[in-house]
Coordinates of C-alpha atoms in Angstrom, one line a residue:
Chain A
M12 CA 0.0 0.0 0.2
S13 CA 1.1 3.5 -0.5
L14 CA -0.3 6.7 0.5
R15 CA 0.2 10.0 -1.5
I16 CA -0.2 13.2 0.8
V17 CA -0.3 16.7 -1.0
V18 CA 0.3 19.2 1.4
T19 CA -1.5 22.7 0.5
V20 CA 1.2 25.5 1.9
K21 CA 0.7 29.3 1.0
F22 CA 3.8 32.0 1.2
V23 CA 2.4 35.3 3.1
P24 CA 3.2 38.6 3.7
D25 CA 4.8 38.9 7.5
A26 CA 2.5 39.5 9.8
T27 CA 4.9 41.7 11.9
G28 CA 5.8 43.5 8.8
D29 CA 4.0 46.9 7.8
R30 CA 1.4 45.1 4.6
H31 CA 0.4 47.5 1.8
F32 CA -2.1 47.4 -0.8
A33 CA -0.5 47.6 -4.1
D34 CA -1.8 50.2 -6.8
D35 CA -4.1 47.4 -8.4
L36 CA -5.9 46.9 -4.9
T37 CA -3.6 43.1 -4.3
V38 CA -1.1 42.9 -1.8
D39 CA 1.9 44.9 -2.5
R40 CA 4.4 42.0 -1.5
D41 CA 6.9 43.9 -2.4
D42 CA 7.2 46.0 0.7
V43 CA 7.4 43.0 3.2
D44 CA 9.0 39.7 3.5
G45 CA 7.3 36.8 2.8
L46 CA 7.2 33.5 4.7
L47 CA 5.4 30.2 4.8
S48 CA 1.9 30.7 6.5
E49 CA 2.5 29.7 10.2
L50 CA -0.9 27.8 10.3
D51 CA 0.4 25.8 7.0
E52 CA 3.4 24.5 9.3
Y53 CA 0.5 22.7 11.3
A54 CA -0.5 20.9 8.3
V55 CA 3.1 20.3 7.3
E56 CA 3.4 18.7 10.8
Q57 CA 0.5 16.9 10.8
A58 CA 1.0 15.1 7.2
L59 CA 4.9 14.0 8.6
Q60 CA 3.3 12.7 11.1
I61 CA 0.9 10.7 9.5
S62 CA 4.1 9.2 7.7
E63 CA 6.0 8.6 10.4
N64 CA 3.0 6.6 12.6
S65 CA 1.9 4.7 8.9
D66 CA 2.8 1.2 7.9
D67 CA 2.3 2.1 4.1
D68 CA 4.9 3.7 1.9
V69 CA 3.9 7.4 2.3
E70 CA 4.9 10.0 0.4
V71 CA 4.4 14.0 1.4
T72 CA 4.5 16.6 -1.4
V73 CA 4.1 20.3 -0.5
L74 CA 2.5 22.4 -3.0
T75 CA 2.3 26.3 -3.5
V76 CA 0.7 28.5 -5.4
G77 CA 2.4 31.8 -5.6
P78 CA 5.3 34.0 -6.8
E79 CA 8.8 33.2 -7.6
D80 CA 9.7 33.6 -3.6
A81 CA 7.4 31.1 -2.9
K82 CA 10.0 28.8 -3.0
D83 CA 11.2 30.3 0.4
A84 CA 7.7 28.5 1.4
L85 CA 8.2 25.4 -0.1
R86 CA 12.1 24.9 1.2
K87 CA 11.4 25.3 4.7
A88 CA 8.4 22.6 4.2
L89 CA 10.7 20.3 2.9
S90 CA 13.3 21.3 5.4
M91 CA 11.0 19.7 8.2
G92 CA 10.5 17.1 6.2
A93 CA 8.4 16.6 3.2
D94 CA 9.7 14.9 0.4
K95 CA 9.4 16.8 -2.8
A96 CA 7.7 20.0 -3.9
I97 CA 5.4 21.7 -6.2
H98 CA 5.5 25.3 -7.5
V99 CA 2.7 26.8 -9.4
E100 CA 4.1 29.9 -11.0
D101 CA 2.3 32.1 -13.5
D102 CA 2.4 35.6 -14.0
D103 CA -1.2 35.9 -14.9
L104 CA -1.8 34.1 -11.4
H105 CA -1.2 38.0 -10.2
G106 CA -4.3 38.9 -8.2
T107 CA -5.8 35.3 -8.5
D108 CA -9.1 35.2 -5.4
A109 CA -9.8 32.7 -3.4
I110 CA -12.4 30.5 -5.9
G111 CA -9.4 30.7 -8.7
T112 CA -6.7 29.7 -6.5
S113 CA -9.1 26.5 -5.3
L114 CA -9.0 26.0 -9.1
V115 CA -5.2 26.3 -9.4
L116 CA -4.8 23.7 -6.3
A117 CA -7.5 21.1 -7.5
K118 CA -5.8 20.9 -11.0
A119 CA -2.6 20.4 -9.4
I120 CA -3.5 18.4 -7.0
E121 CA -5.5 15.8 -9.3
K122 CA -2.5 16.2 -11.8
A123 CA 0.3 15.4 -8.9
G124 CA -1.9 12.3 -7.8
Y125 CA -3.4 12.5 -3.9
D126 CA -5.3 10.1 -1.9
L127 CA -4.9 12.7 0.9
V128 CA -4.7 16.8 1.3
V129 CA -3.9 18.1 4.3
S130 CA -4.3 22.1 4.8
G131 CA -4.0 24.9 7.2
M132 CA -6.9 25.8 8.8
A133 CA -6.6 29.4 7.2
S134 CA -3.9 31.5 6.0
T135 CA -2.4 34.4 7.6
D136 CA -3.0 36.7 5.5
G137 CA -6.4 36.3 4.3
T138 CA -7.4 34.4 6.9
A139 CA -10.8 33.2 5.3
G140 CA -10.9 29.8 6.3
I141 CA -12.7 28.8 3.1
V142 CA -9.8 27.2 0.3
P143 CA -9.9 23.1 2.5
A144 CA -13.7 23.5 1.5
L145 CA -13.5 24.8 -1.7
L146 CA -10.9 21.9 -2.5
A147 CA -12.9 19.1 -1.2
E148 CA -16.1 20.3 -3.5
R149 CA -13.8 20.8 -6.7
L150 CA -12.5 17.4 -6.0
G151 CA -15.5 15.5 -5.1
V152 CA -13.9 14.3 -1.8
P153 CA -15.1 14.5 1.8
Q154 CA -14.4 17.8 3.7
V155 CA -12.3 16.4 6.9
T156 CA -11.9 20.1 8.3
L157 CA -10.8 22.1 11.1
L158 CA -9.1 19.3 12.8
S159 CA -7.2 19.4 16.5
E160 CA -6.8 15.9 16.2
V161 CA -6.0 13.5 13.3
L162 CA -5.5 10.1 12.7
V163 CA -5.3 8.1 9.5
E164 CA -5.7 4.4 9.3
D165 CA -7.2 1.7 6.9
G166 CA -8.1 4.2 4.2
T167 CA -9.8 6.0 6.4
V168 CA -9.2 9.6 8.0
K169 CA -11.0 10.2 12.0
G170 CA -10.5 13.7 13.8
R171 CA -11.9 16.0 16.6
R172 CA -13.2 19.2 15.3
D173 CA -13.8 21.6 18.5
G174 CA -16.3 24.2 17.4
D175 CA -18.2 26.5 19.4
A176 CA -21.1 24.9 20.6
A177 CA -19.8 21.4 20.7
S178 CA -17.0 19.0 19.8
E179 CA -17.3 16.4 17.0
L180 CA -15.9 13.2 16.0
L181 CA -15.6 12.9 12.1
E182 CA -14.5 9.9 10.0
A183 CA -14.4 9.7 6.0
S184 CA -12.8 7.4 3.7
L185 CA -10.0 8.4 1.2
P186 CA -9.7 10.1 -0.5
A187 CA -10.3 13.5 1.5
V188 CA -9.4 17.0 2.0
V189 CA -8.2 17.4 6.1
S190 CA -7.6 21.0 7.5
V191 CA -5.6 21.0 10.5
T192 CA -5.8 23.8 13.4
D193 CA -3.0 25.5 16.0
Q194 CA -4.1 23.1 18.5
S195 CA -3.3 19.9 16.4
G196 CA 0.3 19.9 17.7
E197 CA 3.3 22.0 17.8
A198 CA 5.3 22.2 14.2
R199 CA 8.7 20.5 14.6
Y200 CA 12.0 23.0 13.7
P201 CA 14.0 21.9 10.4
S202 CA 16.8 20.3 12.0
F203 CA 20.5 21.2 10.3
K204 CA 20.6 17.9 8.4
G205 CA 17.0 18.4 7.3
I206 CA 17.9 21.8 6.0
M207 CA 20.8 20.4 3.8
A208 CA 18.8 17.5 2.8
A209 CA 16.1 19.9 1.7
K210 CA 18.5 21.3 -0.8
K211 CA 18.4 18.0 -2.9
K212 CA 15.3 17.3 -2.7
P213 CA 13.0 17.8 -6.1
V214 CA 10.9 21.0 -6.7
E215 CA 9.2 20.9 -9.4
S216 CA 7.9 24.0 -11.5
W217 CA 4.5 24.1 -13.3
D218 CA 2.4 26.8 -14.8
L219 CA -1.0 27.3 -16.2
S220 CA -0.4 25.2 -19.4
D221 CA 0.7 22.5 -17.4
L222 CA -2.7 22.8 -15.9
D223 CA -4.8 23.1 -18.7
L224 CA -6.0 26.4 -17.3
E225 CA -6.5 29.7 -19.5
A226 CA -5.3 33.4 -18.2
E227 CA -8.8 34.5 -18.2
E228 CA -9.7 31.8 -15.3
V229 CA -7.4 33.0 -13.4
G230 CA -5.7 36.4 -11.9
L231 CA -7.3 39.7 -11.4
E232 CA -9.1 39.8 -14.4
G233 CA -10.9 36.2 -13.4
A234 CA -11.9 36.9 -9.7
W235 CA -15.1 36.6 -8.9
T236 CA -15.0 39.2 -6.6
A237 CA -13.4 42.8 -6.5
V238 CA -11.9 45.1 -4.3
E239 CA -12.9 48.8 -5.1
S240 CA -11.3 50.4 -2.5
A241 CA -8.6 50.3 0.7
T242 CA -8.0 52.7 3.0
E243 CA -5.5 52.5 5.6
R244 CA -7.3 52.2 9.1
P245 CA -6.5 56.4 11.0
A246 CA -4.4 55.9 13.9
R247 CA -6.6 56.1 16.9
T248 CA -6.7 59.1 18.7
A249 CA -3.7 58.9 21.6
G250 CA -6.0 57.4 24.4
T251 CA -5.8 58.4 28.6
I252 CA -2.9 56.5 30.5
V253 CA -3.0 56.4 34.0
K254 CA -0.4 54.9 36.2
D255 CA -2.0 52.8 39.5
E256 CA -1.0 54.6 42.9
G257 CA -3.6 53.0 44.4
E258 CA -6.9 54.3 42.8
G259 CA -6.1 52.6 39.3
G260 CA -9.1 50.2 39.7
K261 CA -11.4 52.8 40.7
Q262 CA -10.5 55.5 37.7
L263 CA -11.0 53.0 35.5
A264 CA -14.6 52.4 36.7
E265 CA -15.0 56.3 36.5
F266 CA -14.2 56.0 33.1
L267 CA -16.2 52.7 32.1
A268 CA -19.0 54.6 33.8
G269 CA -18.4 57.9 32.0
Q270 CA -18.8 55.4 28.5
K271 CA -22.2 54.4 30.1
F272 CA -20.6 50.7 30.7
I273 CA -21.6 50.4 34.4
Chain B
M15 CA -38.1 43.9 -3.9
A16 CA -35.5 41.7 -4.6
E17 CA -35.3 38.9 -2.2
V18 CA -31.8 38.1 0.3
L19 CA -31.1 34.8 1.4
V20 CA -30.6 34.7 5.3
Y21 CA -28.8 31.2 6.6
V22 CA -29.9 30.9 9.7
D23 CA -27.6 30.3 12.8
H24 CA -29.8 28.0 15.3
V25 CA -29.6 25.6 18.0
D26 CA -32.7 23.6 18.6
G27 CA -34.8 26.6 17.3
A28 CA -32.9 29.4 19.2
V29 CA -32.2 31.5 17.0
R30 CA -27.8 32.9 17.6
K31 CA -27.9 36.7 17.5
P32 CA -25.5 37.5 14.9
T33 CA -28.6 35.9 12.4
L34 CA -30.6 38.6 13.8
E35 CA -28.2 41.0 12.8
L36 CA -28.3 39.9 9.2
L37 CA -31.5 40.3 9.0
T38 CA -31.2 43.8 9.8
L39 CA -28.1 44.2 6.9
A40 CA -30.5 42.6 4.6
R41 CA -33.4 44.5 5.1
R42 CA -30.7 47.3 3.5
I43 CA -30.6 45.4 0.3
G44 CA -33.8 43.5 -0.1
E45 CA -36.3 41.5 1.5
P46 CA -35.0 38.6 3.9
V47 CA -35.9 35.2 3.3
A48 CA -34.7 33.1 6.2
V49 CA -33.2 28.8 5.7
A50 CA -33.7 27.4 8.8
L51 CA -32.4 24.0 8.8
G52 CA -32.6 20.5 11.3
A53 CA -34.4 20.0 14.4
G54 CA -36.2 22.8 15.7
A55 CA -36.1 24.8 12.6
E56 CA -39.8 25.7 12.5
N57 CA -39.6 26.6 15.8
T58 CA -36.9 29.6 14.7
A59 CA -40.1 31.6 12.8
A60 CA -41.3 33.8 15.5
A61 CA -38.0 35.3 16.4
L62 CA -36.8 35.8 12.9
A63 CA -40.2 37.1 11.6
E64 CA -39.9 40.2 14.6
H65 CA -36.6 41.0 12.9
G66 CA -37.7 41.5 9.7
A67 CA -37.9 37.7 7.5
V68 CA -40.6 37.6 5.0
K69 CA -40.5 34.3 5.0
V70 CA -38.6 31.1 6.6
L71 CA -38.0 28.1 4.6
T72 CA -37.5 25.2 6.7
H73 CA -36.2 21.5 6.6
D74 CA -35.3 18.7 8.9
A75 CA -33.7 15.8 8.2
S76 CA -31.2 13.7 10.3
E77 CA -28.1 14.2 7.7
Y78 CA -27.8 18.1 9.1
A79 CA -26.5 16.4 12.4
D80 CA -25.3 13.2 11.1
Y81 CA -23.0 14.7 8.5
L82 CA -20.3 17.5 7.9
V83 CA -21.4 20.5 6.3
V84 CA -22.7 19.4 2.7
P85 CA -25.9 18.8 3.6
K86 CA -26.3 22.4 4.9
V87 CA -24.8 23.1 0.9
D88 CA -27.7 20.9 -0.6
A89 CA -30.3 22.8 1.3
L90 CA -29.0 26.1 0.9
Q91 CA -28.7 25.7 -3.3
A92 CA -32.2 24.5 -3.3
A93 CA -33.1 27.9 -1.7
V94 CA -31.3 29.9 -4.3
E95 CA -33.1 28.1 -6.8
A96 CA -36.1 28.3 -5.4
V97 CA -36.1 32.1 -4.7
S98 CA -33.4 33.4 -7.4
P99 CA -32.4 36.0 -4.5
A100 CA -30.1 39.2 -5.1
A101 CA -27.4 37.7 -2.4
V102 CA -27.2 35.2 -0.1
L103 CA -26.1 36.2 3.8
V104 CA -24.4 33.8 6.0
P105 CA -22.9 34.2 9.8
S106 CA -19.4 34.4 9.8
S107 CA -18.9 31.1 11.8
A108 CA -16.1 28.6 10.9
E109 CA -18.7 26.4 9.6
G110 CA -20.9 29.5 8.1
K111 CA -18.0 30.3 5.8
E112 CA -17.4 26.7 4.8
I113 CA -21.0 26.4 3.9
A114 CA -21.3 29.8 1.8
A115 CA -18.1 28.9 0.0
R116 CA -18.9 25.5 -1.1
L117 CA -22.6 27.0 -2.2
A118 CA -20.6 30.0 -4.2
L119 CA -18.4 27.5 -6.2
R120 CA -21.4 25.3 -7.0
I121 CA -23.7 28.1 -7.7
G122 CA -21.0 29.9 -9.8
S123 CA -20.6 32.7 -7.5
G124 CA -17.9 34.6 -6.0
I125 CA -17.7 34.9 -2.3
I126 CA -16.9 37.7 0.1
T127 CA -15.9 36.6 4.2
D128 CA -15.5 38.0 7.3
A129 CA -17.7 41.4 6.5
V130 CA -17.8 43.8 8.9
D131 CA -20.6 46.0 7.2
L132 CA -22.6 45.8 4.1
E133 CA -24.9 48.4 2.0
A134 CA -26.7 48.3 -1.4
G135 CA -24.7 49.4 -4.5
D136 CA -25.2 50.4 -8.3
E137 CA -23.6 46.7 -9.0
G138 CA -24.8 45.0 -6.1
P139 CA -23.9 45.0 -2.5
V140 CA -20.9 46.2 -0.9
A141 CA -18.9 44.6 1.9
T142 CA -16.6 46.3 3.9
Q143 CA -14.0 44.1 5.4
S144 CA -11.1 44.8 8.1
V145 CA -8.0 43.1 6.6
F146 CA -4.2 43.2 7.9
A147 CA -5.0 43.0 11.3
A148 CA -7.3 45.7 11.0
S149 CA -5.0 48.2 9.7
F150 CA -6.9 48.2 6.5
T151 CA -10.4 48.8 5.4
T152 CA -11.5 47.1 2.3
K153 CA -14.6 47.7 0.1
S154 CA -15.4 44.8 -2.3
R155 CA -18.5 43.5 -4.3
V156 CA -18.6 40.5 -6.1
S157 CA -18.5 40.6 -9.9
K158 CA -20.0 36.9 -10.6
G159 CA -23.3 35.1 -10.0
T160 CA -25.0 35.9 -6.7
P161 CA -23.1 37.4 -4.4
V162 CA -22.8 34.9 -1.1
I163 CA -21.0 37.4 2.0
T164 CA -20.5 35.9 5.1
V165 CA -20.9 38.6 7.8
K166 CA -18.8 38.9 11.2
P167 CA -21.1 38.9 14.7
N168 CA -21.8 42.7 15.9
S169 CA -21.4 44.0 12.3
A170 CA -25.1 45.5 13.1
A171 CA -27.3 46.5 15.8
V172 CA -30.4 43.9 15.9
E173 CA -33.1 46.0 14.8
A174 CA -36.8 44.8 15.1
A175 CA -38.9 45.0 12.3
P176 CA -42.1 42.8 12.0
A177 CA -42.5 40.5 9.3
A178 CA -44.9 37.7 8.0
G179 CA -42.4 35.4 8.0
A180 CA -44.5 32.8 6.6
V181 CA -43.0 29.2 7.1
E182 CA -42.6 27.3 4.1
A183 CA -41.0 23.6 3.7
L184 CA -38.2 23.6 1.9
A185 CA -37.9 21.0 -0.8
V186 CA -34.4 19.2 -0.5
S187 CA -32.5 16.5 -2.3
F188 CA -28.9 15.3 -1.2
S189 CA -26.4 15.3 -2.9
A190 CA -23.6 12.2 -3.7
Q191 CA -21.3 14.2 -1.5
A192 CA -24.0 15.0 1.7
T193 CA -23.1 12.2 3.3
G194 CA -19.2 12.0 2.8
T195 CA -17.7 12.9 6.2
K196 CA -19.6 11.4 9.0
V197 CA -20.3 12.9 12.6
T198 CA -19.3 9.7 14.9
G199 CA -19.5 11.5 18.0
R200 CA -20.4 15.1 19.4
T201 CA -19.9 16.5 23.3
A202 CA -21.7 19.6 23.7
R203 CA -19.9 22.5 25.0
E204 CA -20.6 22.9 28.6
S205 CA -22.1 26.1 28.7
T206 CA -20.4 29.0 31.7
G207 CA -23.5 30.9 31.8
R208 CA -21.3 33.9 29.9
P209 CA -21.9 35.3 26.3
E210 CA -20.3 33.9 23.7
L211 CA -17.4 35.2 23.0
T212 CA -17.6 36.4 19.5
E213 CA -21.1 37.3 19.8
A214 CA -20.2 39.4 23.4
A215 CA -20.8 43.0 23.6
I216 CA -18.2 43.4 26.0
V217 CA -14.9 41.0 26.3
V218 CA -12.6 41.1 29.3
S219 CA -9.1 39.0 28.6
G220 CA -6.2 37.7 30.0
G221 CA -3.1 37.1 29.2
R222 CA 0.6 36.1 30.4
G223 CA 0.2 38.6 33.0
V224 CA -2.6 36.5 34.8
N225 CA 0.3 34.4 35.5
G226 CA -1.6 30.9 36.0
A227 CA -4.5 29.1 35.5
E228 CA -6.4 29.8 39.0
N229 CA -5.7 33.4 39.0
F230 CA -8.2 33.6 36.0
A231 CA -10.7 34.0 38.6
I232 CA -9.7 37.3 38.9
I233 CA -10.5 37.9 35.2
E234 CA -14.0 35.8 35.5
A235 CA -15.2 37.6 38.1
L236 CA -14.5 41.2 36.2
A237 CA -16.1 39.9 33.1
D238 CA -18.9 38.5 35.2
S239 CA -19.4 41.9 37.3
L240 CA -20.2 43.6 33.6
G241 CA -22.1 40.6 32.0
A242 CA -18.7 39.9 29.5
A243 CA -17.3 36.9 27.6
V244 CA -13.9 35.8 28.8
G245 CA -10.9 36.2 26.0
A246 CA -7.4 34.8 26.6
S247 CA -4.1 35.6 24.6
R248 CA -2.5 33.0 22.9
A249 CA 0.3 32.7 25.4
A250 CA -2.5 32.3 27.9
V251 CA -4.0 29.4 26.3
D252 CA -0.6 27.8 25.1
A253 CA 0.2 27.4 29.1
G254 CA -2.8 25.8 29.7
W255 CA -4.2 28.7 31.6
Y256 CA -7.6 28.9 30.0
P257 CA -9.4 26.7 27.0
H258 CA -8.3 27.4 23.3
T259 CA -11.8 27.9 22.2
N260 CA -11.5 31.5 24.4
Q261 CA -8.1 32.2 22.5
V262 CA -8.3 36.3 21.0
G263 CA -6.6 36.3 18.0
Q264 CA -5.0 35.5 15.1
T265 CA -5.1 31.8 15.5
G266 CA -8.3 31.9 17.5
K267 CA -11.4 34.0 17.6
S268 CA -12.1 37.5 16.1
V269 CA -13.6 39.9 18.6
S270 CA -15.1 43.4 17.7
P271 CA -17.1 44.3 20.9
Q272 CA -18.4 47.2 22.1
L273 CA -15.8 47.1 24.6
Y274 CA -12.7 45.2 25.5
I275 CA -10.7 44.8 28.3
A276 CA -7.0 43.5 28.0
N277 CA -5.2 42.5 31.2
G278 CA -1.8 41.2 31.5
I279 CA -1.6 41.4 27.6
S280 CA 1.1 43.0 26.3
G281 CA -0.3 43.5 22.3
A282 CA 1.7 41.0 19.8
I283 CA 0.6 41.7 16.2
Q284 CA -1.2 38.1 16.4
H285 CA -3.2 39.4 19.2
R286 CA -4.2 42.7 18.1
A287 CA -5.5 41.0 14.8
G288 CA -8.1 39.4 16.8
M289 CA -9.5 42.6 18.8
Q290 CA -8.3 45.9 16.9
T291 CA -11.6 46.4 15.8
S292 CA -13.3 46.8 19.2
K293 CA -14.8 50.0 19.9
T294 CA -13.3 51.0 22.9
I295 CA -10.3 49.1 24.0
V296 CA -8.7 49.4 27.8
A297 CA -5.7 47.9 29.1
V298 CA -3.9 47.0 32.1
N299 CA -0.5 46.4 32.1
K300 CA 2.5 46.6 34.5
D301 CA 4.5 47.8 31.8
A302 CA 4.4 50.9 30.5
E303 CA 6.1 50.3 27.0
A304 CA 3.6 47.4 26.1
P305 CA 2.5 48.0 22.1
I306 CA -1.5 47.2 23.6
F307 CA -1.2 51.0 24.9
D308 CA -1.0 52.4 21.5
L309 CA -4.3 51.2 21.1
V310 CA -6.1 52.1 24.3
D311 CA -8.9 55.1 24.5
Y312 CA -8.3 54.2 28.2
G313 CA -4.8 52.5 29.9
V314 CA -4.0 51.5 33.5
V315 CA -0.1 51.0 34.1
G316 CA -0.1 48.9 37.4
D317 CA -0.4 45.5 38.7
L318 CA -3.3 43.9 37.3
F319 CA -3.8 41.7 40.5
D320 CA -4.3 45.2 42.7
V321 CA -5.8 47.0 39.6
V322 CA -8.7 44.2 38.6
P323 CA -10.1 43.0 41.8
Q324 CA -10.6 47.0 42.5
L325 CA -12.5 47.3 39.7
T326 CA -14.6 44.6 40.0
E327 CA -15.4 45.4 43.3
E328 CA -16.2 49.4 42.4
I329 CA -18.7 48.0 39.3
N330 CA -20.1 46.0 42.0
T331 CA -20.7 48.6 44.2
R332 CA -22.0 51.1 41.6
K333 CA -24.4 48.1 40.5
G334 CA -25.5 47.6 44.1

């Protein structure tokens, strides 16, 4: 038996940097450094754990859609222990929305071949968290999403989904799309050996023609949503700051009463 | 007037507040038609009518509880086909966003998630979103198909607007994918008696400075004096002091209450991403240099173990 796992990852602008929009209202990627989305590290980790705990022959492929620099995100995942990487890169992809991204990812996943797709719960830039569900819809396979625990055995994926109202146990047959939360388990740091090994691992580059996609199906023109304006939030006016000299709690109560919260 | 579908989030017929907020927003762009699914769906009608639903489409089947997400997508798709709405509004819960996304793809429509405001526009509804840890506000619209928009809690005030709310049975046939993901067990979360974090008008949070699970009692006492929900920073959650379901921030919940009180929280970008759109922000922190003080309307530089109990006592006295 063999198990082919594809982990979808995203190269995102560093949230601790100064993020901006470009003139075409897409994210200005020149303005701030990028990195592997932190929430995708949990997906890589779970894929590696599934691989390590399996008696089957498991291959872990990391897949990203993004600009040239997105190779850095793939390299990080490879240095954590993934076996190979696929980079979908094409100038016509600039400005692609979530629906379009799910189209490109689904085509690439089908071309790569898969039994299990593992994604993070959301990207740390867009934060919508809808791509895993869109992938399941496009691929026509079960979605087993937002798992804090995941287990794969005998062609079945099981997991626990902790929602607001209830904690649910889920089960589906493979192939399936899984997404994992930041509660699924701390992601490992790449070892020196892992970093050295990653340099020799294969990274395939595909463009739109490799996926039988046309430029007008993706990109800013092909997006099903349009951003009309982006405005920087005005800096907050400086608030009142007091030093507690024994009456800090009472002073705060006075402020809250003045604002009608008490 | 065009109809606008509103997906109803309810628990055994009790409608959750974000759905009532959606009915208010829906009236800005058309006539709200609510879709309520699962056990107790018909019992939602009175509350929905009271808040402006002209019609309530209902359907119950065991599939809604026994399988994940897809049966609800099938039903919402049936409702779209029955009504031909001008837009579909769904609450921005984790499940709500998944339902909305799959629906949008199926009906060939664009989707906007996590809107914080909604208005009518010349080319369809225009949604406001707060992005990049609330440092930017964008306005967007769906350019293809029937706009599917998910809206965050606390994006509009709930307004009563009595309407007919006539209950109609929705005909649903489930797709082959509907039974793909089985729910094999469900443990309801034990109620703390406090408001739901994402829906609360006031949130009181604790962070690293709370310094221990047992000390969260101080935070809870303040929350209870204000009828507030309790939040926690990632540092407090990772330390095991408070449950992950209460985590506020980029990898937790994003909240936008009328009042947010941060106690012993430094205000790292990851935390700010989850609370920066709160209307009034208050912080208590020993460190005068903590970045959270850049955001506050009122800040107290001091030991939370002195300030918070004094504040709680003062609130209880004033209420008493």
